[in-house]
C-alpha positions as a LaTeX table, in Angstrom:
\begin{tabular}{lrrr}
\hline
Residue & $x$ (\AA) & $y$ (\AA) & $z$ (\AA) \\
\hline
Arg1 & 127.75 & 94.65 & 155.03 \\
Val2 & 124.90 & 94.44 & 152.56 \\
Asp3 & 124.40 & 97.55 & 150.43 \\
Thr4 & 120.62 & 97.75 & 150.04 \\
Cys5 & 120.93 & 100.57 & 147.49 \\
Ala6 & 123.18 & 98.68 & 145.09 \\
Ala7 & 125.77 & 101.48 & 145.29 \\
Glu8 & 123.25 & 103.91 & 143.66 \\
Phe9 & 123.32 & 106.19 & 146.72 \\
Ser10 & 125.80 & 106.73 & 149.51 \\
Thr11 & 124.37 & 104.96 & 152.55 \\
Asn12 & 125.23 & 103.29 & 155.79 \\
Thr13 & 123.24 & 100.09 & 156.11 \\
Ala14 & 122.33 & 98.39 & 159.32 \\
Tyr15 & 122.53 & 94.92 & 157.78 \\
Met16 & 125.57 & 92.84 & 158.56 \\
Tyr17 & 125.90 & 89.16 & 157.84 \\
Ser18 & 128.80 & 87.18 & 159.19 \\
Thr19 & 129.63 & 83.64 & 160.03 \\
Tyr20 & 132.01 & 82.15 & 162.53 \\
Glu21 & 132.73 & 78.93 & 164.38 \\
Glu22 & 134.02 & 75.78 & 162.79 \\
Glu23 & 130.81 & 73.83 & 163.25 \\
Cys24 & 127.76 & 74.46 & 161.02 \\
Glu25 & 124.66 & 74.73 & 163.21 \\
Ala26 & 122.26 & 74.87 & 160.26 \\
Asn27 & 122.26 & 71.14 & 159.55 \\
Pro28 & 121.70 & 71.21 & 155.74 \\
Thr29 & 119.02 & 68.87 & 154.39 \\
Thr30 & 118.56 & 67.08 & 151.08 \\
Asn31 & 115.11 & 68.55 & 150.60 \\
Lys32 & 114.27 & 70.58 & 147.49 \\
Lys33 & 114.88 & 74.25 & 148.21 \\
Ile34 & 113.83 & 77.53 & 146.65 \\
Ile35 & 114.34 & 81.19 & 147.52 \\
Val36 & 111.87 & 84.00 & 146.79 \\
Leu37 & 113.72 & 87.21 & 145.98 \\
Gly38 & 112.24 & 90.65 & 146.26 \\
Gly39 & 112.93 & 93.80 & 144.31 \\
Gly40 & 113.88 & 96.12 & 147.17 \\
Pro41 & 113.05 & 97.02 & 150.72 \\
Asn42 & 109.50 & 96.71 & 151.97 \\
Arg43 & 108.31 & 99.18 & 154.58 \\
Ile44 & 105.06 & 99.43 & 156.47 \\
Gly45 & 102.44 & 100.91 & 154.13 \\
Gln46 & 104.37 & 100.16 & 150.95 \\
Gly47 & 104.05 & 97.22 & 148.61 \\
Ile48 & 101.31 & 95.39 & 150.40 \\
Glu49 & 100.48 & 93.44 & 147.21 \\
Phe50 & 104.10 & 92.39 & 146.94 \\
Asp51 & 104.13 & 91.16 & 150.56 \\
Tyr52 & 100.90 & 89.24 & 149.88 \\
Cys53 & 102.32 & 87.60 & 146.72 \\
Cys54 & 105.61 & 86.63 & 148.35 \\
Val55 & 103.95 & 85.17 & 151.43 \\
His56 & 101.46 & 83.16 & 149.38 \\
Ala57 & 104.18 & 81.99 & 146.96 \\
Ala58 & 106.29 & 80.78 & 149.95 \\
Leu59 & 103.27 & 79.01 & 151.45 \\
Ala60 & 102.40 & 77.29 & 148.15 \\
Leu61 & 106.02 & 76.20 & 147.59 \\
Arg62 & 106.20 & 74.80 & 151.13 \\
Glu63 & 102.96 & 72.92 & 150.46 \\
Asp64 & 104.59 & 71.44 & 147.32 \\
Gly65 & 107.47 & 70.14 & 149.44 \\
Tyr66 & 110.07 & 72.89 & 149.03 \\
Glu67 & 112.09 & 74.45 & 151.86 \\
Thr68 & 111.69 & 78.18 & 151.65 \\
\hline
\end{tabular}
């Protein structure tokens, strides 16, 4: 499970990441890669400027040849 509150608050999160199978279905590439990290959860009506910045950063990086 992913603790979206960084253990600051007691919470049950709905996020669960797991992997299984012996075969990787992702087919890794040799392309340049970058990840855009946020500072917390975004909800409807909150952080519209952050959403805008992240989306446009990802689009610009993709245009420059990065996988995002």
